[in-house]
mmCIF file of C-alpha atoms in Angstrom:
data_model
loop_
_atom_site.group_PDB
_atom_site.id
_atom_site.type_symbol
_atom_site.label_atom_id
_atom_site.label_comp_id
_atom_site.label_asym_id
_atom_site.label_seq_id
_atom_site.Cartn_x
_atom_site.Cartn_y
_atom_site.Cartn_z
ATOM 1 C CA UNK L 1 23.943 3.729 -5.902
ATOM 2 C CA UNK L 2 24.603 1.052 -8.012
ATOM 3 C CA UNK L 3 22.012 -1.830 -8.611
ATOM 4 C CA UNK L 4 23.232 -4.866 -5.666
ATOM 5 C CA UNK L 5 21.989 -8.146 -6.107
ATOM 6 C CA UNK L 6 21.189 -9.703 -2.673
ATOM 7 C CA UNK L 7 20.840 -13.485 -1.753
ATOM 8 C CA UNK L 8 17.641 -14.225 -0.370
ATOM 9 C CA UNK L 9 17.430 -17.701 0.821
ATOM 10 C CA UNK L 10 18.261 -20.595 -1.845
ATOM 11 C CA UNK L 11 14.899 -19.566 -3.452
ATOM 12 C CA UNK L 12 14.691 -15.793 -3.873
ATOM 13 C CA UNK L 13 16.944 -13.195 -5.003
ATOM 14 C CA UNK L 14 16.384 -9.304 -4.033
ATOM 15 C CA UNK L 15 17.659 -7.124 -6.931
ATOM 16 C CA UNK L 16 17.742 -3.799 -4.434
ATOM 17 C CA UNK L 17 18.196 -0.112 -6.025
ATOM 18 C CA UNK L 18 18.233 2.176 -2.951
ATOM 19 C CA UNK L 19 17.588 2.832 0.279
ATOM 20 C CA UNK L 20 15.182 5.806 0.497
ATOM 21 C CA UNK L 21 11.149 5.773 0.214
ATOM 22 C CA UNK L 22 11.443 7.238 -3.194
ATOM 23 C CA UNK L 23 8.799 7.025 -6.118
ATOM 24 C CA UNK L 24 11.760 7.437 -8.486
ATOM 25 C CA UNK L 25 13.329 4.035 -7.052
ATOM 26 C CA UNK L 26 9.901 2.911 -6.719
ATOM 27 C CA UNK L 27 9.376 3.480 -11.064
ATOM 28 C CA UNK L 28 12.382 1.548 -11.525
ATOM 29 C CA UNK L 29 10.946 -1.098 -9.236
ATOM 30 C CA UNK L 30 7.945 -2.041 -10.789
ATOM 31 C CA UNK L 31 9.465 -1.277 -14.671
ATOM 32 C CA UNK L 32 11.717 -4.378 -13.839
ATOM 33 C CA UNK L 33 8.755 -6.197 -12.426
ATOM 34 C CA UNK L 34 6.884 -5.738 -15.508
ATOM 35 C CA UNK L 35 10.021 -6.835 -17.536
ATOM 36 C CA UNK L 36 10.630 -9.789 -15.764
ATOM 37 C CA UNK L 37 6.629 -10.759 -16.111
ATOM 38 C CA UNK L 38 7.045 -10.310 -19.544
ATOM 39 C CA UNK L 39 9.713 -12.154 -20.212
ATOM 40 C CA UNK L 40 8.625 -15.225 -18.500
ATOM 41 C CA UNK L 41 11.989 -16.453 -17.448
ATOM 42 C CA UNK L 42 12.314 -20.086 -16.876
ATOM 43 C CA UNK L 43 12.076 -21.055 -12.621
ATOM 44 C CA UNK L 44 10.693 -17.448 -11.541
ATOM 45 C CA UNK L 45 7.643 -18.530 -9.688
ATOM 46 C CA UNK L 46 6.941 -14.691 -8.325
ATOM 47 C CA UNK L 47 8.003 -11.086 -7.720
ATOM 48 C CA UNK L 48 7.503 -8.874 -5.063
ATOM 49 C CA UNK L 49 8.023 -5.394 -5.136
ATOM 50 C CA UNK L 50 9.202 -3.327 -1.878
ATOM 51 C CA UNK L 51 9.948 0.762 -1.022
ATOM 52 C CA UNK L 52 13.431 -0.185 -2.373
ATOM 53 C CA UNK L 53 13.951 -3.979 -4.017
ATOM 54 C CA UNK L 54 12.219 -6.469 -6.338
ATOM 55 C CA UNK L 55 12.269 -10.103 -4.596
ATOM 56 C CA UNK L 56 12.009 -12.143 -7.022
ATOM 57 C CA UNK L 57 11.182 -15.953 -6.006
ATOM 58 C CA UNK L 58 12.816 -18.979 -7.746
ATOM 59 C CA UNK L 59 12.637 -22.581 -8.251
ATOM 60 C CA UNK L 60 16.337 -23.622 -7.637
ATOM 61 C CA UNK L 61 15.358 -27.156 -9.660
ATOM 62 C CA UNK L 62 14.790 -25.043 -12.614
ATOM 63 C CA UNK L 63 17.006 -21.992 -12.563
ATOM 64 C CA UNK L 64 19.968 -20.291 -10.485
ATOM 65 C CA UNK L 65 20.585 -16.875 -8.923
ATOM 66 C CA UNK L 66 23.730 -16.924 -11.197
ATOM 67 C CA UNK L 67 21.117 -17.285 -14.673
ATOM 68 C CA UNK L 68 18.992 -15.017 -13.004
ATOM 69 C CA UNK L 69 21.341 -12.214 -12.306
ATOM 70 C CA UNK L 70 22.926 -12.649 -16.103
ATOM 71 C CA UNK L 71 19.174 -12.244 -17.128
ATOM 72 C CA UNK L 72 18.567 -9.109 -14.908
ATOM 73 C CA UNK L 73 21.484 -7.039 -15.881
ATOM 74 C CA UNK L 74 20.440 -6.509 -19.333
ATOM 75 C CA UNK L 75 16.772 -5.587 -18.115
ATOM 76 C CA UNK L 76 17.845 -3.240 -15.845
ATOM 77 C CA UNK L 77 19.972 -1.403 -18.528
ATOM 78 C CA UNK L 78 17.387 -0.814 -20.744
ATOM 79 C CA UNK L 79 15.123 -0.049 -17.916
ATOM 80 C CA UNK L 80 12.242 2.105 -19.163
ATOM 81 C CA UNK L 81 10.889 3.516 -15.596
ATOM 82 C CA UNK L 82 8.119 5.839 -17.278
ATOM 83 C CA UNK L 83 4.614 5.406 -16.634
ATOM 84 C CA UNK L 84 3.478 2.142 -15.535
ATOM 85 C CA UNK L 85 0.226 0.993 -17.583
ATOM 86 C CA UNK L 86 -0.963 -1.332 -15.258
ATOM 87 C CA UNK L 87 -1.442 1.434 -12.042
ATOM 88 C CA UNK L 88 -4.870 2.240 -11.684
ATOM 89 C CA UNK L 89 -6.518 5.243 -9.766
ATOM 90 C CA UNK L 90 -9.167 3.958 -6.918
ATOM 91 C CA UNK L 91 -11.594 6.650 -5.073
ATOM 92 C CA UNK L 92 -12.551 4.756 -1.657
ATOM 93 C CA UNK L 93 -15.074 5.987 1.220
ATOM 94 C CA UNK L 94 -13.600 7.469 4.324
ATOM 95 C CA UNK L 95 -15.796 7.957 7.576
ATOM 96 C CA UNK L 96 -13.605 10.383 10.482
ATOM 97 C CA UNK L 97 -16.259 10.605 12.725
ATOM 98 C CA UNK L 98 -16.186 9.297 16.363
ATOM 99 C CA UNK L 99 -15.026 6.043 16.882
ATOM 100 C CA UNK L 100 -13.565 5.902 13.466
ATOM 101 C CA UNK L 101 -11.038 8.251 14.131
ATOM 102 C CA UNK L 102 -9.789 7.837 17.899
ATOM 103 C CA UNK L 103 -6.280 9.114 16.970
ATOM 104 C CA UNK L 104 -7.137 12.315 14.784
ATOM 105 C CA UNK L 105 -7.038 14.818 17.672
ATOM 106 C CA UNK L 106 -3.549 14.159 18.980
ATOM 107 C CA UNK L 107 -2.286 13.822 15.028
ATOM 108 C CA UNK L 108 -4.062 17.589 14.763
ATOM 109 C CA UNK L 109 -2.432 18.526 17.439
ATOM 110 C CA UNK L 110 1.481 17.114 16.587
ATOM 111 C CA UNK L 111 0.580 19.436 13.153
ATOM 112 C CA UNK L 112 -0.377 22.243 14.490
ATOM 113 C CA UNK L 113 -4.043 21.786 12.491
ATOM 114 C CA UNK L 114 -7.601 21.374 12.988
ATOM 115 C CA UNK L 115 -8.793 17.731 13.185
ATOM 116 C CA UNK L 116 -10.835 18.774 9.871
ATOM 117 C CA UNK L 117 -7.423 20.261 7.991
ATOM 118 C CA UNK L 118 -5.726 16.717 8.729
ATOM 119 C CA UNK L 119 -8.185 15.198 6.708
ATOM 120 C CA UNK L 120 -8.467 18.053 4.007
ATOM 121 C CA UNK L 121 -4.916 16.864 3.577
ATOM 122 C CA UNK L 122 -5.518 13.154 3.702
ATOM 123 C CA UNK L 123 -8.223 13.231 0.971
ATOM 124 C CA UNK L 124 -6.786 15.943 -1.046
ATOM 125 C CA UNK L 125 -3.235 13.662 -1.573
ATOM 126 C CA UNK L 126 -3.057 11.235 -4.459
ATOM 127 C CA UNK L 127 -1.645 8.068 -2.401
ATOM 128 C CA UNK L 128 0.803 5.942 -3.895
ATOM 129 C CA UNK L 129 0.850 2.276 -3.130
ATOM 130 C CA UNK L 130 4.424 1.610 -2.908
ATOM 131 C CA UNK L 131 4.334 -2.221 -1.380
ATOM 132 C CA UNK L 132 2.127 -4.547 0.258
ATOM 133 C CA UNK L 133 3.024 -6.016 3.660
ATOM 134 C CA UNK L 134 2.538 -7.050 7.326
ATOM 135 C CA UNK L 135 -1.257 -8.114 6.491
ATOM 136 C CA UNK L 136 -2.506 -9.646 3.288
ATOM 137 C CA UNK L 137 -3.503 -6.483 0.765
ATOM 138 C CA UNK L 138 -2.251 -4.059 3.351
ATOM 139 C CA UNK L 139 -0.914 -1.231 1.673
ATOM 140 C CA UNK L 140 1.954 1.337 2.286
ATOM 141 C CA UNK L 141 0.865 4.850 1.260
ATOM 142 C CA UNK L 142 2.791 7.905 0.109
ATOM 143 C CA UNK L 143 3.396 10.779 0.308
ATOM 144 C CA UNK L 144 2.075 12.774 2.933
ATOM 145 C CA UNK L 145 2.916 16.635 3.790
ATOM 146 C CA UNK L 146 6.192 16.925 6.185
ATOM 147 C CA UNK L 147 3.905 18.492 8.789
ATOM 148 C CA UNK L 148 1.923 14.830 8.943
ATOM 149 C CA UNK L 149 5.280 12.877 9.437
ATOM 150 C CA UNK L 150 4.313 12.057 13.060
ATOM 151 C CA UNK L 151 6.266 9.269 14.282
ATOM 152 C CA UNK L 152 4.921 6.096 15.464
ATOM 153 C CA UNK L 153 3.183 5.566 18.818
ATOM 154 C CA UNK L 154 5.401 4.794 21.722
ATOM 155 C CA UNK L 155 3.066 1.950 23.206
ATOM 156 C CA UNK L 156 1.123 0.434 20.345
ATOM 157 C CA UNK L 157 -2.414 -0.568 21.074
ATOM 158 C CA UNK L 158 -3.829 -4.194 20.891
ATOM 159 C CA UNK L 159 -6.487 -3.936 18.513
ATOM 160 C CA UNK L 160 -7.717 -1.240 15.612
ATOM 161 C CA UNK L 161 -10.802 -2.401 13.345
ATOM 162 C CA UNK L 162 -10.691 -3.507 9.638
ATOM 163 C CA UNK L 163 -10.645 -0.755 7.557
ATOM 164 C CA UNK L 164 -8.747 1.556 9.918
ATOM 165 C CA UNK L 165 -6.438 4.507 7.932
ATOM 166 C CA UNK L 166 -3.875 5.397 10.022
ATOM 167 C CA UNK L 167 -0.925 7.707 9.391
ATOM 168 C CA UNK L 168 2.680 7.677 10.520
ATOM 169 C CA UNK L 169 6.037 8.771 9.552
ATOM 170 C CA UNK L 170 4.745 10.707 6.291
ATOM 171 C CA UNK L 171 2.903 7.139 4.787
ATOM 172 C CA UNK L 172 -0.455 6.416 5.138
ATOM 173 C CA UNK L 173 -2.182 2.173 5.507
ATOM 174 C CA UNK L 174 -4.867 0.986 5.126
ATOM 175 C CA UNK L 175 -5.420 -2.785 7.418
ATOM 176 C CA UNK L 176 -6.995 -5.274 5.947
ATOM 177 C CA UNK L 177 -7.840 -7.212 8.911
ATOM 178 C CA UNK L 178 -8.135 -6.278 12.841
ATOM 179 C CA UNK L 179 -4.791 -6.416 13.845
ATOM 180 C CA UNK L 180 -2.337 -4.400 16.515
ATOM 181 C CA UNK L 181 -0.917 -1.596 16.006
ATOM 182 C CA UNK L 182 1.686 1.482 16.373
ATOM 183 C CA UNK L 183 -0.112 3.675 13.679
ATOM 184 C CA UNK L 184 -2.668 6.467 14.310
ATOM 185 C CA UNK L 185 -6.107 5.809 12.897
ATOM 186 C CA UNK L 186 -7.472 9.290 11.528
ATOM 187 C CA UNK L 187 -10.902 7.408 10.116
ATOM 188 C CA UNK L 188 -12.163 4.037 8.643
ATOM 189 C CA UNK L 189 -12.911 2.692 4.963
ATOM 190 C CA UNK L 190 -16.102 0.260 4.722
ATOM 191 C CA UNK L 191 -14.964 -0.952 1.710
ATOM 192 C CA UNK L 192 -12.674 -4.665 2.161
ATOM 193 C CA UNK L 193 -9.245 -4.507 0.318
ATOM 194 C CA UNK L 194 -8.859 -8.052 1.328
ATOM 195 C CA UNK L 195 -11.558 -10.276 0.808
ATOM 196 C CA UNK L 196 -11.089 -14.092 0.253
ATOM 197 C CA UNK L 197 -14.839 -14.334 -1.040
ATOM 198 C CA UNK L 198 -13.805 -12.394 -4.298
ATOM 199 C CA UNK L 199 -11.966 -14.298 -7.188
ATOM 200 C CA UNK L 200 -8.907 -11.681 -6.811
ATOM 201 C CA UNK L 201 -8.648 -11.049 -2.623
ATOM 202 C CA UNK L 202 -6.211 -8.972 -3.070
ATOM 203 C CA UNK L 203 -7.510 -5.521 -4.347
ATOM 204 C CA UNK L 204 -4.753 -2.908 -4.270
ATOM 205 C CA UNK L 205 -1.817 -3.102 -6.321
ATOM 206 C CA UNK L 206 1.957 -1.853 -5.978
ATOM 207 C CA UNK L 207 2.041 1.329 -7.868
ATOM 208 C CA UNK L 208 -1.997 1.919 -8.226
ATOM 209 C CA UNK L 209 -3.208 5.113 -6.794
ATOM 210 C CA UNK L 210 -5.939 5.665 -3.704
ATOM 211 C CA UNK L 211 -7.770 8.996 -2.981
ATOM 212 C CA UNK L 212 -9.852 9.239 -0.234
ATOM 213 C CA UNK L 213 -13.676 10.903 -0.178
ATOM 214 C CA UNK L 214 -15.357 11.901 3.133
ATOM 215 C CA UNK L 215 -18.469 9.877 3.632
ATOM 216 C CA UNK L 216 -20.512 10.183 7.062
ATOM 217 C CA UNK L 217 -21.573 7.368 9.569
ATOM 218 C CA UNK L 218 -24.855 7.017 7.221
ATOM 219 C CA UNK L 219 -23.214 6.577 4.252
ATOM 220 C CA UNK L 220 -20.585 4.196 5.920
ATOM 221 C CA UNK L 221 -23.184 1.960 7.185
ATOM 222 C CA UNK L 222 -24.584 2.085 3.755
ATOM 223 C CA UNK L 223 -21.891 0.970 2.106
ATOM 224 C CA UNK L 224 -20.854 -1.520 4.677
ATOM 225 C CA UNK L 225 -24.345 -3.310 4.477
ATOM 226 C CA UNK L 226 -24.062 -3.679 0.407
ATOM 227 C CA UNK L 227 -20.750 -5.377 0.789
ATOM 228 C CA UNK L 228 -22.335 -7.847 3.487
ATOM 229 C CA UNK L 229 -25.396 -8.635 0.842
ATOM 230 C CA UNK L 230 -22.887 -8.908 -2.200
ATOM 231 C CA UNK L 231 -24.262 -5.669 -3.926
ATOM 232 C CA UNK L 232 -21.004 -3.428 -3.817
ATOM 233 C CA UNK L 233 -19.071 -3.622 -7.048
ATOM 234 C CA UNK L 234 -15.519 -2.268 -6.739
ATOM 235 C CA UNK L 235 -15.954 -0.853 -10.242
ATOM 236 C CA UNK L 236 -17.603 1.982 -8.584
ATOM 237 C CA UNK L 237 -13.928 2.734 -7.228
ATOM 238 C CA UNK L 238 -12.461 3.028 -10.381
ATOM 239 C CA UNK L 239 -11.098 6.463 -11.076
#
């Protein structure tokens, strides 16, 4: 489909390019976020990349969604959608056992797989962060397997635990915070990817790239009590 520009209050314009949870739209996405970065247009105050849009946020003292559109078009022709040199690959602990992973059973069960082949799956995909949303830093996976596409839960439950990884629909998220939810928690990261102690809270990025590694309760309490004391360095994600 053609590139639609979208009105989004008198402060934000959405410069949409599908409709379809697609890394290919999701390229283009965050190529034109990079180009509009870059070229420091006068009034843009932010962008905000989604599965299929780029919101961008404007002063409407400074600027216009008229300039901004005549600014875009040109961008988006020469849109270079390649690889994006800013994505980075991130390696985080993940603990299935117990109580960190009420939901796993009935998600092994809806695929037809061992509780232990659902998360041979989840920590053999490379996830890609295609947005951030709902919670601050929360981030919406892809892609998982067709035979994980489970859909959402019918009755969502009133509380899951920082940390939680839950799966539906073929994406996978990771909350920041303890919130509600309709997703199915298949294990729990110790690590915070939204911490308001750090200089940068936010620690996941549209378009970086999460694996997952198995780490037991031991380990999780491990890591859980260096980031209380201060001594976990996300470095040690890196790669």
């Amino acid at each position: 489909m053609a590139v639609q520009f979208l009105a989004s209050g008198d402060t934000g314009l959405t410069v949409q390019f599908g409709f379809d949870v697609d890394r290919g739209l999701s390229a283009q996405i965050m190529a034109l976020r990079s180009a509009v970065d870059d070229a420091g247009l006068v009034g843009v105050v932010e962008t905000v990349p989604t599965y299929r849009s780029l919101l961008v946020h404007y002063d409407p003292m400074l600027t216009s969604q008229s300039k901004l559109i005549a600014a875009l078009k040109p961008m988006i022709a020469q849109l270079d959608a390649g690889q994006n040199d800013k994505a980075r690959l991130f390696t985080l602990p993940l603990c299935w056992e117990g109580e960190f992973a009420p939901d796993l059973v009935h998600v092994a069960d809806f695929a037809k797989m061992s509780p232990e082949e659902v998360i041979s799956i989840v920590t053999e995909t490379e996830h890609f962060i295609y947005m951030l949303g709902f919670a601050p830093g929360m981030p919406y996976m892809g892609d998982l397997p067709q035979a994980l596409n489970i859909p959402r839960k019918r009755v969502p439950v009133k509380r899951v635990e920082k940390g939680s990884v839950m799966v539906a629909t073929g994406l996978t998220v990771i909350y920041p915070a303890a919130n509600p939810t309709g997703w199915h928690v298949v294990g729990r990261c110790p690590v915070p990817i939204f911490d308001l102690g750090r200089s940068e809270p936010v620690f996941l990025s549209p378009g970086d790239r999460v694996r997952f590694r198995v780490v037991d309760a031991v380990d999780f309490a491990r890591i859980e009590s260096r980031v209380a004391e201060g001594h976990f360095d996300l470095e040690e994600l890196a790669g």
